Coordinates of C-alpha atoms and ligand atoms in Angstrom, one line a residue:
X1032 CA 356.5 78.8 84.2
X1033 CA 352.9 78.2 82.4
X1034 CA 350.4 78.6 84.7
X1035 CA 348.7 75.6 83.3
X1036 CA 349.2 71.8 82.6
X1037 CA 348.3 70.0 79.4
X1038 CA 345.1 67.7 78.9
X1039 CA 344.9 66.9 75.9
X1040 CA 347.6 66.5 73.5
X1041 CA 348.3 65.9 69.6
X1042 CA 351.3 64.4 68.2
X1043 CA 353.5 66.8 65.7
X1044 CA 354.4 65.0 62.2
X1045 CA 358.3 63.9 62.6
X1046 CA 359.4 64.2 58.9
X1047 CA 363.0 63.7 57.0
X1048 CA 364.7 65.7 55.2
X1049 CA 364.2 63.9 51.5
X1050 CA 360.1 64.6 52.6
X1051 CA 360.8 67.7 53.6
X1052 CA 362.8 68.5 50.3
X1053 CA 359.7 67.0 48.2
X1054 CA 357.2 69.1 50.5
X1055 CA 358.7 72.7 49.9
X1056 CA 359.5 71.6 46.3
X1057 CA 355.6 71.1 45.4
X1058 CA 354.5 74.2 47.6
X1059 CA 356.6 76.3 45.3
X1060 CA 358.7 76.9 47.7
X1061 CA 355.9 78.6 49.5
X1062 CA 355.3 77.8 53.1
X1063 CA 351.4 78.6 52.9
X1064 CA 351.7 75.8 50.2
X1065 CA 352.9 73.3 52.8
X1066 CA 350.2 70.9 54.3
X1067 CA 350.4 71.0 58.4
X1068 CA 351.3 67.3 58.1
X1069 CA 354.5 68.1 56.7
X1070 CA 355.8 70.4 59.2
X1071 CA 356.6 69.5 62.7
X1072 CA 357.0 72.8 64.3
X1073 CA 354.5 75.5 62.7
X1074 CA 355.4 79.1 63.5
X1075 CA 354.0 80.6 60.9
X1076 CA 351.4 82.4 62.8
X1077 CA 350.1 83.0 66.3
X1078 CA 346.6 83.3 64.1
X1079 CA 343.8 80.6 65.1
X1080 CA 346.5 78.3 66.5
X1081 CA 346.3 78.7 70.0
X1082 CA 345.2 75.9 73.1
X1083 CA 341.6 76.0 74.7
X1084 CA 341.4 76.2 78.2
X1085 CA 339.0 73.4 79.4
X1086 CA 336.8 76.5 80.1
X1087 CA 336.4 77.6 77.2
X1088 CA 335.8 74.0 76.3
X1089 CA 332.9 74.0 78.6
X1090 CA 331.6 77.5 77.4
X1091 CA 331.4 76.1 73.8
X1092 CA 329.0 73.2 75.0
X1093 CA 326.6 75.6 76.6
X1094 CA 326.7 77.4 73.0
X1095 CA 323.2 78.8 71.8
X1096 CA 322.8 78.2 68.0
X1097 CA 319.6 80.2 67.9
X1098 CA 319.5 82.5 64.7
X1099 CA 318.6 85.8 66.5
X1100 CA 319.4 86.6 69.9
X1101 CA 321.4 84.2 71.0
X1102 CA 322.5 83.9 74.6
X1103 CA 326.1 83.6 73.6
X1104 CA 325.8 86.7 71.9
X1105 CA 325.0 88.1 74.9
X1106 CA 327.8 86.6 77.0
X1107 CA 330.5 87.5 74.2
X1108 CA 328.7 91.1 74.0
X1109 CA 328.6 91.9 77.6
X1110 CA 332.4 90.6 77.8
X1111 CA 333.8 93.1 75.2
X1112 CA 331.4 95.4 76.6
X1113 CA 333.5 95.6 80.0
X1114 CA 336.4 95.4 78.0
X1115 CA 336.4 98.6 75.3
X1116 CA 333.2 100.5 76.6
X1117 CA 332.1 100.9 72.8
X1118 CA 328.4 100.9 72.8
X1119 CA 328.4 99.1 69.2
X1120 CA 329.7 96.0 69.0
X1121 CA 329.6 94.1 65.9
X1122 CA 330.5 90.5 65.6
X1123 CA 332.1 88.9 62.4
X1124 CA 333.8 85.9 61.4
X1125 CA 337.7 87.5 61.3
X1126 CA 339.5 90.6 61.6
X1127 CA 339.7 91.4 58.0
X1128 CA 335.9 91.1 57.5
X1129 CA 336.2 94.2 60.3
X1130 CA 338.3 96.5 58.1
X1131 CA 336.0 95.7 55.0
X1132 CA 332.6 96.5 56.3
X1133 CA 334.3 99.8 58.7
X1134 CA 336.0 101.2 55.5
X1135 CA 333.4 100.2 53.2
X1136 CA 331.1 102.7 55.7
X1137 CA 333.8 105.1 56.3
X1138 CA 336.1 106.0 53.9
X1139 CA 335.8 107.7 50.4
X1140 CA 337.7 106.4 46.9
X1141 CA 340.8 108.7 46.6
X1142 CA 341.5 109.7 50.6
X1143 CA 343.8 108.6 52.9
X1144 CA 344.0 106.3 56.0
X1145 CA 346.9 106.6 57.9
X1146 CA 348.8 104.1 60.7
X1147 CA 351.4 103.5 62.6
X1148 CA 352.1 100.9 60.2
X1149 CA 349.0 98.8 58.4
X1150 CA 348.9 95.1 59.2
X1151 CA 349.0 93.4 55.1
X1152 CA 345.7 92.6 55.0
X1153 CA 344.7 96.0 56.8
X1154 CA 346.2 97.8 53.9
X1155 CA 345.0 95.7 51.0
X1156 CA 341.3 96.4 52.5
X1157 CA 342.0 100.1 52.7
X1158 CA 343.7 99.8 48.9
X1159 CA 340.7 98.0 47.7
X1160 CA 338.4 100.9 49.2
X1161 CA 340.3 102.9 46.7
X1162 CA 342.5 104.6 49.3
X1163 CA 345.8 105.6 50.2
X1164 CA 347.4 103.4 52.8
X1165 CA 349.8 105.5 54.6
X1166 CA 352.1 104.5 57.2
X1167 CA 353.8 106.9 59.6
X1168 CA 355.8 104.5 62.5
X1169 CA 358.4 106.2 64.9
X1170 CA 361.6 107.7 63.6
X1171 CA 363.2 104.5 66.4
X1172 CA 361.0 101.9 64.1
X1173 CA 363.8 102.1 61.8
X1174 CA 366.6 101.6 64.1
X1175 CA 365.7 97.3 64.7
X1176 CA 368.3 97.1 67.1
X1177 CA 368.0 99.9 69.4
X1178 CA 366.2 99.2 73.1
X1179 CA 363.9 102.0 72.2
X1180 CA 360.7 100.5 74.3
X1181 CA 358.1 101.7 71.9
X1182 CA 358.9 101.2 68.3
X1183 CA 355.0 100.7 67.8
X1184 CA 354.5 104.3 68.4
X1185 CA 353.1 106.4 65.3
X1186 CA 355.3 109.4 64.3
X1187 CA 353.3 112.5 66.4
X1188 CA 355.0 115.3 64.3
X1189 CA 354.6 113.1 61.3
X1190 CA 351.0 112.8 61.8
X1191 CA 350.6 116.6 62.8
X1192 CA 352.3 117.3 59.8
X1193 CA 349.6 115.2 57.4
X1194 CA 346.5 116.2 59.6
X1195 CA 347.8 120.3 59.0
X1196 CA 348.7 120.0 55.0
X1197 CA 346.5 120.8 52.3
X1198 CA 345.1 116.6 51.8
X1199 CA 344.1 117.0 55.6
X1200 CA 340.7 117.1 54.3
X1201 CA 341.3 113.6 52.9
X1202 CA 342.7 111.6 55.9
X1203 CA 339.1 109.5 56.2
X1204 CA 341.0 107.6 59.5
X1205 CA 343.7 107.4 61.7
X1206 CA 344.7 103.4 62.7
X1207 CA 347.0 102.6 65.8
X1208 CA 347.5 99.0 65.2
X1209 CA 348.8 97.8 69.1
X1210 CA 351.4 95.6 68.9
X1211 CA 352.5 96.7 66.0
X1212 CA 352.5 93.8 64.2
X1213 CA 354.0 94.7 60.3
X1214 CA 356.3 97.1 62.8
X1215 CA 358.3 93.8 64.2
X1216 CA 355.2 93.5 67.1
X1217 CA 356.8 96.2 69.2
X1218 CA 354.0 97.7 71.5
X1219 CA 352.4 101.3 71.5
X1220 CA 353.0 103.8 74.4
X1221 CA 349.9 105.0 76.4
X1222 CA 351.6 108.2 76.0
X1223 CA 351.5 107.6 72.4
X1224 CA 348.1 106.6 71.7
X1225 CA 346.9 109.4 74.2
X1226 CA 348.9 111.8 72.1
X1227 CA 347.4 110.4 69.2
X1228 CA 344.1 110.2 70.2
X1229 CA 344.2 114.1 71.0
X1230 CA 345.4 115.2 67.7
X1231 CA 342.9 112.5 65.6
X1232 CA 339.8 115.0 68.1
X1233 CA 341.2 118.4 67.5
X1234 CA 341.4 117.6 64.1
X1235 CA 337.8 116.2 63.7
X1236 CA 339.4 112.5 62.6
X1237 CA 338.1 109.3 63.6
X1238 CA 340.8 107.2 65.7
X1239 CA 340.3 103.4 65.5
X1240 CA 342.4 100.4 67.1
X1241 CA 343.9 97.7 65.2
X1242 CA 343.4 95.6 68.6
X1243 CA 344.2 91.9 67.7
X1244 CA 347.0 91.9 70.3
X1245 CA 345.2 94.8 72.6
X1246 CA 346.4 92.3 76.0
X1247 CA 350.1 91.9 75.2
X1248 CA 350.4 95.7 74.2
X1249 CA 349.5 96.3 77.7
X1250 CA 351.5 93.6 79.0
X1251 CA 354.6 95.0 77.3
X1252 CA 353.4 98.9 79.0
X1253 CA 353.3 97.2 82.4
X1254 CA 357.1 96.0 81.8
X1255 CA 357.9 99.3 80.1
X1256 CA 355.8 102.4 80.7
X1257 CA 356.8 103.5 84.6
X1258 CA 353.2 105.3 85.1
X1259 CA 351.4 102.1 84.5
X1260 CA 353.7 99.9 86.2
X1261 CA 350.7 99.2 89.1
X1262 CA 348.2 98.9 86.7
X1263 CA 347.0 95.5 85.5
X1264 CA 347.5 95.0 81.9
X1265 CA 343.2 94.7 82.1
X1266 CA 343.1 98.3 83.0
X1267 CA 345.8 99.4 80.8
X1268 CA 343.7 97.7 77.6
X1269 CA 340.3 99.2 78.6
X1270 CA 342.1 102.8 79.0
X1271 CA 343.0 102.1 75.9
X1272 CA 340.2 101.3 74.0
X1273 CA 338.4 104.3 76.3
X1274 CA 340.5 106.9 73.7
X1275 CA 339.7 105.2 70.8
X1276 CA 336.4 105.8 68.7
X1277 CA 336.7 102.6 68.0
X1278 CA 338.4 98.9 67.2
X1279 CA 338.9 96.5 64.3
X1280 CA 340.0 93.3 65.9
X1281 CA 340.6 90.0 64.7
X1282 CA 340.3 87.8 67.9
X1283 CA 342.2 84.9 66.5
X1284 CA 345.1 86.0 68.5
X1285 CA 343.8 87.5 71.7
X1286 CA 340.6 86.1 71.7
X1287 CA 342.7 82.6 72.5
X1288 CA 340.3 81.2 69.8
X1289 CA 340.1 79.8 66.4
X1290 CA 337.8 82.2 64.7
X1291 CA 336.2 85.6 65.8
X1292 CA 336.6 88.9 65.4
X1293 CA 334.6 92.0 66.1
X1294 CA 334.1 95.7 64.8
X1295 CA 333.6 98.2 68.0
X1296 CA 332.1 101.7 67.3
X1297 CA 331.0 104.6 69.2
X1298 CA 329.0 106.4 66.6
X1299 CA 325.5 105.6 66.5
X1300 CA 325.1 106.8 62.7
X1301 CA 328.7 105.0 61.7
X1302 CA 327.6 101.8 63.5
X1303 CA 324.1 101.9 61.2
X1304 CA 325.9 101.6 58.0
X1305 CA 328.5 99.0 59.6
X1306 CA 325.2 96.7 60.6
X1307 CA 323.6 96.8 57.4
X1308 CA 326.8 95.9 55.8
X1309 CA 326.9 93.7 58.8
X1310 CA 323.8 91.9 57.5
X1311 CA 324.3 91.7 54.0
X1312 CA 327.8 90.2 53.4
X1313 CA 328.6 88.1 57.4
X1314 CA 325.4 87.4 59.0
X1315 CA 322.7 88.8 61.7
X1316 CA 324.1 91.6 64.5
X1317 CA 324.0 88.1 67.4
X1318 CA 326.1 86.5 65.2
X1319 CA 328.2 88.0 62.4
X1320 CA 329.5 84.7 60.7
X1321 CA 330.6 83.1 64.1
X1322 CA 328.7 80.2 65.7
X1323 CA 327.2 80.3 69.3
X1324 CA 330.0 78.3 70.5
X1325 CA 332.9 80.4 68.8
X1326 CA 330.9 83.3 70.7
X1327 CA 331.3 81.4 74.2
X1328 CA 334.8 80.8 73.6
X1329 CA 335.4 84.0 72.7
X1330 CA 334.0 85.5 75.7
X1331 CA 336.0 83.3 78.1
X1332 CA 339.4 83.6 76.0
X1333 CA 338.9 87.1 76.4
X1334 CA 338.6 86.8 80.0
X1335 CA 341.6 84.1 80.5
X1336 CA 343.6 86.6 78.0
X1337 CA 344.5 89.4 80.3
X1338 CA 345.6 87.3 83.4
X1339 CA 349.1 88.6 84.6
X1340 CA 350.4 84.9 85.5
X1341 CA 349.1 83.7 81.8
X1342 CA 351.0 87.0 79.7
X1343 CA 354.0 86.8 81.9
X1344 CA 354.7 83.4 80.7
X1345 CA 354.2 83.7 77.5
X1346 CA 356.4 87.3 77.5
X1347 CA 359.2 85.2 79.1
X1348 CA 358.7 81.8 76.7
X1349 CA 359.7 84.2 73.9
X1350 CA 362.5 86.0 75.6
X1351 CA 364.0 82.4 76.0
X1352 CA 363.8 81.8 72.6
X1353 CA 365.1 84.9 71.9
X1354 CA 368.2 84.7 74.2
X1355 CA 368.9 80.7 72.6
X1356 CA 368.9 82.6 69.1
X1357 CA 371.0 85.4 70.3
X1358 CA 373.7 82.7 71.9
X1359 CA 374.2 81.5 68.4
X1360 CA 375.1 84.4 66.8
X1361 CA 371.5 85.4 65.4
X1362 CA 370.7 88.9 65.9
X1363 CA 366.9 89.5 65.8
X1364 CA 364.7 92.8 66.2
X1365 CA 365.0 94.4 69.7
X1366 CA 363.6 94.9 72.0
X1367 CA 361.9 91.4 72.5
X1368 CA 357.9 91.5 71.9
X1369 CA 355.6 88.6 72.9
X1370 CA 353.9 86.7 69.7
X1371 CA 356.8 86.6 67.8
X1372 CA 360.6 86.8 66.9
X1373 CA 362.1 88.1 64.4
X1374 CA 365.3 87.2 62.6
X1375 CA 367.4 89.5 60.8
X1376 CA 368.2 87.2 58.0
X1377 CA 369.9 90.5 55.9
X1378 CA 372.1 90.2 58.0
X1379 CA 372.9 86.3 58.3
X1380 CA 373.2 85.8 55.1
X1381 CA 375.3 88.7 53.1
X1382 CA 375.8 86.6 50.6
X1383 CA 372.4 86.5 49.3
X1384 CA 371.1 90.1 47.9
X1385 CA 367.5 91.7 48.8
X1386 CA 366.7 90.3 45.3
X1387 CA 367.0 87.1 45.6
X1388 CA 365.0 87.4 48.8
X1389 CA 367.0 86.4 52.3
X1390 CA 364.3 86.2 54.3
X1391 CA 362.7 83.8 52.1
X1392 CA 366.0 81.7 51.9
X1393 CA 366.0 81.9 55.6
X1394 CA 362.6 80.7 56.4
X1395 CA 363.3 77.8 53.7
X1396 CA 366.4 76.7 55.5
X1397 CA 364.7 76.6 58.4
X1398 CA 362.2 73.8 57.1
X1399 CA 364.6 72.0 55.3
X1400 CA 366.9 71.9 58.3
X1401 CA 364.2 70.9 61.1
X1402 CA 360.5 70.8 59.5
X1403 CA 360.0 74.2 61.3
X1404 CA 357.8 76.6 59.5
X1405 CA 358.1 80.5 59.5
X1406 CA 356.9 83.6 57.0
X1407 CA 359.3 86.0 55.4
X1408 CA 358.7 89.8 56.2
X1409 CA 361.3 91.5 53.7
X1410 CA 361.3 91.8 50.4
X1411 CA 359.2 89.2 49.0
X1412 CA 356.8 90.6 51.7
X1413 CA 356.7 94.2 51.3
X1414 CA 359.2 94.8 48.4
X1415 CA 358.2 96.0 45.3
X1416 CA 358.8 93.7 42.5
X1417 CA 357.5 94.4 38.5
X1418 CA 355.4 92.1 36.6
X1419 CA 358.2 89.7 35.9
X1420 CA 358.6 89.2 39.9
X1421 CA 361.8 91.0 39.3
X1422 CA 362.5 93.2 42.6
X1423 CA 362.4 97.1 42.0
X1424 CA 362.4 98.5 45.6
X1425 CA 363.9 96.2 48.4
X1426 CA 362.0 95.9 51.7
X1427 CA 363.8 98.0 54.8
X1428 CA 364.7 94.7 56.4
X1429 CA 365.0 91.7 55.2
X1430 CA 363.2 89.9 58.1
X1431 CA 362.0 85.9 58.9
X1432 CA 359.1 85.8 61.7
X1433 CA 358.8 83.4 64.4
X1434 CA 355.1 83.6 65.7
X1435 CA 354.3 81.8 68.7
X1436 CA 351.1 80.3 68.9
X1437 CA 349.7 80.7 72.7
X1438 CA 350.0 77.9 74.8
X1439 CA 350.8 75.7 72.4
X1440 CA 354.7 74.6 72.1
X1441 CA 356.5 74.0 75.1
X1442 CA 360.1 74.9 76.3
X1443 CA 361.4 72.2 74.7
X1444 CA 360.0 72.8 71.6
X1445 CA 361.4 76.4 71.6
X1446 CA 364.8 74.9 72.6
X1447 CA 364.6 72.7 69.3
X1448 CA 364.0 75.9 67.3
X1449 CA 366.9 77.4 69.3
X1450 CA 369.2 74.6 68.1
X1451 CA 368.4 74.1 64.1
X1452 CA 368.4 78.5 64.1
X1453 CA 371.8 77.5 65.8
X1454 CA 373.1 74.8 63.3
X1455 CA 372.2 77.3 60.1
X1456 CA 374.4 79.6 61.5
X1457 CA 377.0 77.8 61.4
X1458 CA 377.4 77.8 57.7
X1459 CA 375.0 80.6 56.8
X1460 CA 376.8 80.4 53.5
X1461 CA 375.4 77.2 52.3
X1462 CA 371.9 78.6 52.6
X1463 CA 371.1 79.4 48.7
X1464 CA 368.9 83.0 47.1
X1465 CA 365.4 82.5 45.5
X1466 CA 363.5 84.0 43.0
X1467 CA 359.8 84.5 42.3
X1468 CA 358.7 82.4 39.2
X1469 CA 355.0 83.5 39.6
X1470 CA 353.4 86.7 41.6
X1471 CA 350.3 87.7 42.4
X1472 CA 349.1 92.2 42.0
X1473 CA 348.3 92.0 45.6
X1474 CA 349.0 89.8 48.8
X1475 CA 352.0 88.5 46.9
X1476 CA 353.4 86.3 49.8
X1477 CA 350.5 84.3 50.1
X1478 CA 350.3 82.7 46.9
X1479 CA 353.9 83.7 45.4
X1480 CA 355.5 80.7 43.5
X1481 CA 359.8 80.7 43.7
X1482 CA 362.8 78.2 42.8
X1483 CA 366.3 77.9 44.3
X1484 CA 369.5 79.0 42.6
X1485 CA 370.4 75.7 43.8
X1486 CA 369.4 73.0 46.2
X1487 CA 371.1 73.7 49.5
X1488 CA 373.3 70.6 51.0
X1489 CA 372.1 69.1 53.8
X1490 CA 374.4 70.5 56.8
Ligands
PLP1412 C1 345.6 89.2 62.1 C2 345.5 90.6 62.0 C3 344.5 91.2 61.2 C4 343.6 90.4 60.4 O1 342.8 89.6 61.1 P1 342.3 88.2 60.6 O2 341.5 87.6 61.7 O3 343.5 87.4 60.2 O4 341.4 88.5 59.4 C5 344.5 92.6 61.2 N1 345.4 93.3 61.9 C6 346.3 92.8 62.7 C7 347.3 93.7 63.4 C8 346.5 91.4 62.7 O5 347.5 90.9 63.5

């Protein structure tokens, strides 16, 4: 059970389905579109949506607003200090604003980055650095129903391979992005980013951590890696930062806070360009964009993060979610991550083709049926589609994800999830195919505009 009772609560917009109808209508049948009073459960992300302890409450009144040299810089610095052992730490205002200033510093127009697999907005900052954005995940990635435990891992041979050829002089940085979150938020081995981080040294290339879920990767390598099955998942994320020469992280997820992020860095010279970028586009080195108080929450959410009793209960909320959707005849990626599920709607729904975008239909039955909002990761997500939003290459999977926010719904919300996944199933084949009236060049599914083939029947 949750190691924690609730305070202080806020009532969730009940709405019917004629609203509901109206609602995904106008949002172009876009769930960012939606306004949070028209959904009742919102899973679109586990992003900035999480509880505050009533510590962290306190640490935001003792916040410091001072300009320079804030005391809640301090606390938040020291914190992360403990944590990743990187004598640089920059703060900024989200995890994105990390990956702009570190590639702005780092990489050069033309080279490569490589990953395990790039997080979107990972991959549209490396793209607008004028890089390559390559992605290398584990030959088991591509197997999403297979118990391999690791399908975060990055390909070794793969990225041997790429750090031997004749562009090896291009690769600018290697990214392990723990859990893998574009991957289906499967965690990373410490064999694998060990591995990793040996190649990245011998071939004189940077290794960095895409670290927003740095506690439940070593939650999951607890549960799955036998060597580190005594350690606590604190030790196993500051081992893991220890091999790194440094993180991106957007602390919106493990920070157990609203807004944060930071940029960790090792090298004295790489961390001098970061500041100065630092300066000039988020704000002073004791603040980066973020308030005193967001600093003092950050630094306790950090600290409540890694508690055992607290990632234990959230690993086990999700596998009883997962096992309710399984019951009813869903099948989902395996094995079971943490801050998120996700559906296989290829799969529920033959009857709609990768161009008319299952996922999507998926995730829009799912708010038409029971107000609950989720994000497509398929086609409409990482497909690519031609200027007249016509699909050209399909996505691998054509994927709906459930993100959990932390410590937010309780079992019996989940259990309502369970049931409406339950009722679509039962007539998968009234669920209608979409397509994509208006499309952005880049970060399509965030502003994407789409119509039915036809209005679905109520069920
Ligand atoms: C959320 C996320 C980011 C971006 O962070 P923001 O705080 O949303 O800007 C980068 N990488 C990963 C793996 C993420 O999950």
């Amino acid at each position: 059970m949750e190691a924690y009772r609730i305070k202080v609560v806020e009532p969730i917009p009940i709405t019917g389905r004629d609203q509901r109808e109206e609602a995904l209508a106008r949002a172009g049948y876009n769930m960012f579109n939606l306004r949070s009073g028209e959904v009742t459960i919102d899973l679109l992300t586990d992003s900035g949506t999480g509880a505050l302890s009533v510590a962290q409450q306190a640490a935001a009144a003792i916040g410091d607003e001072t300009y320079a040299g804030s005391t809640s810089f301090y606390r938040f610095h020291d914190v992360i200090t403990d944590l990743t052992s990187y004598p640089h730490i920059l703060p900024v205002h989200q995890g994105r604003a990390a990956e702009r200033i570190l590639f702005s510093a780092l990489l050069e127009p033309g080279h490569i980055v490589i990953s395990n697999t790039h997080f979107d907005t990972t991959r549209a900052n490396v793209q607008l650095a004028g890089c390559e954005a390559r992605d290398l995940p584990c030959p088991e990635a591509k197997d999403i129903d297979g118990p391999y435990p690791f399908k975060g891992n990055i390909d070794l041979a793969a990225l041997e391979e790429a750090l031997k050829s004749p562009d090896a002089d291009k690769v600018d940085l290697v990214i392990m992005t723990i859990t893998n979150n574009g991957g289906g938020g499967q965690p990373v081995s410490m064999a694998n980013l060990k591995a990793t981080a040996a190649l990245c040294r011998r071939h004189g290339v940077p290794m960095f951590l895409d670290a927003a879920r740095f506690a439940e990767n070593a939650w999951l390598v607890t549960q799955r890696e036998a060597e580190y099955k005594n350690n606590t998942p604190r030790e196993i994320a500051q081992a893991a930062f220890e091999l790194a020469d440094g993180c991106m992280a957007s602390l919106k997820k493990d920070g157990i806070s609203h807004m944060g992020g930071f940029l960790g860095i090792r090298d004295d010279d790489l961390a001098n360009r970061c500041l100065n970028l630092l300066t000039a586009t988020e704000g002073f080195r004791t603040y980066g964009g973020l308030a005193g108080r967001d600093l003092d929450m950050l630094a306790q959410g950090l600290a409540e993060v890694t508690d055992p009793r607290y990632l234990r209960a959230r690993a086990e909320a999700t596998a009883h979610l997962a096992e309710l959707v399984t019951l009813a005849g869903v099948d989902i990626v395996q094995p079971v991550g943490i801050h998120a599920i996700y559906l296989n709607a290829g799969r529920l729904l033959p009857h709609v083709p990768p161009e008319r975008f299952p996922g999507h239909a998926l995730s829009c039955a799912l708010y038409l049926e029971g107000g609950i909002r989720t994000v497509e990761m398929g086609s409409l997500f990482a497909g690519e589609v031609d200027e007249q939003g016509r699909l050209v290459t399909p996505a691998a999977h054509e994927l709906v994800r459930l993100a959990i926010p932390r410590r937010v719904y309780t079992k019996s919300h989940l259990e309502y999830v369970g049931q409406v996944i339950a009722d679509i199933a039962k007539y998968p084949e009234r669920v209608p195919g979409y397509r994509v009236i208006e499309s952005p060049p880049i970060l399509r599914h965030f502003n994407a505009r789409l119509e039915p083939f036809s209005t679905s029947a109520p069920l």
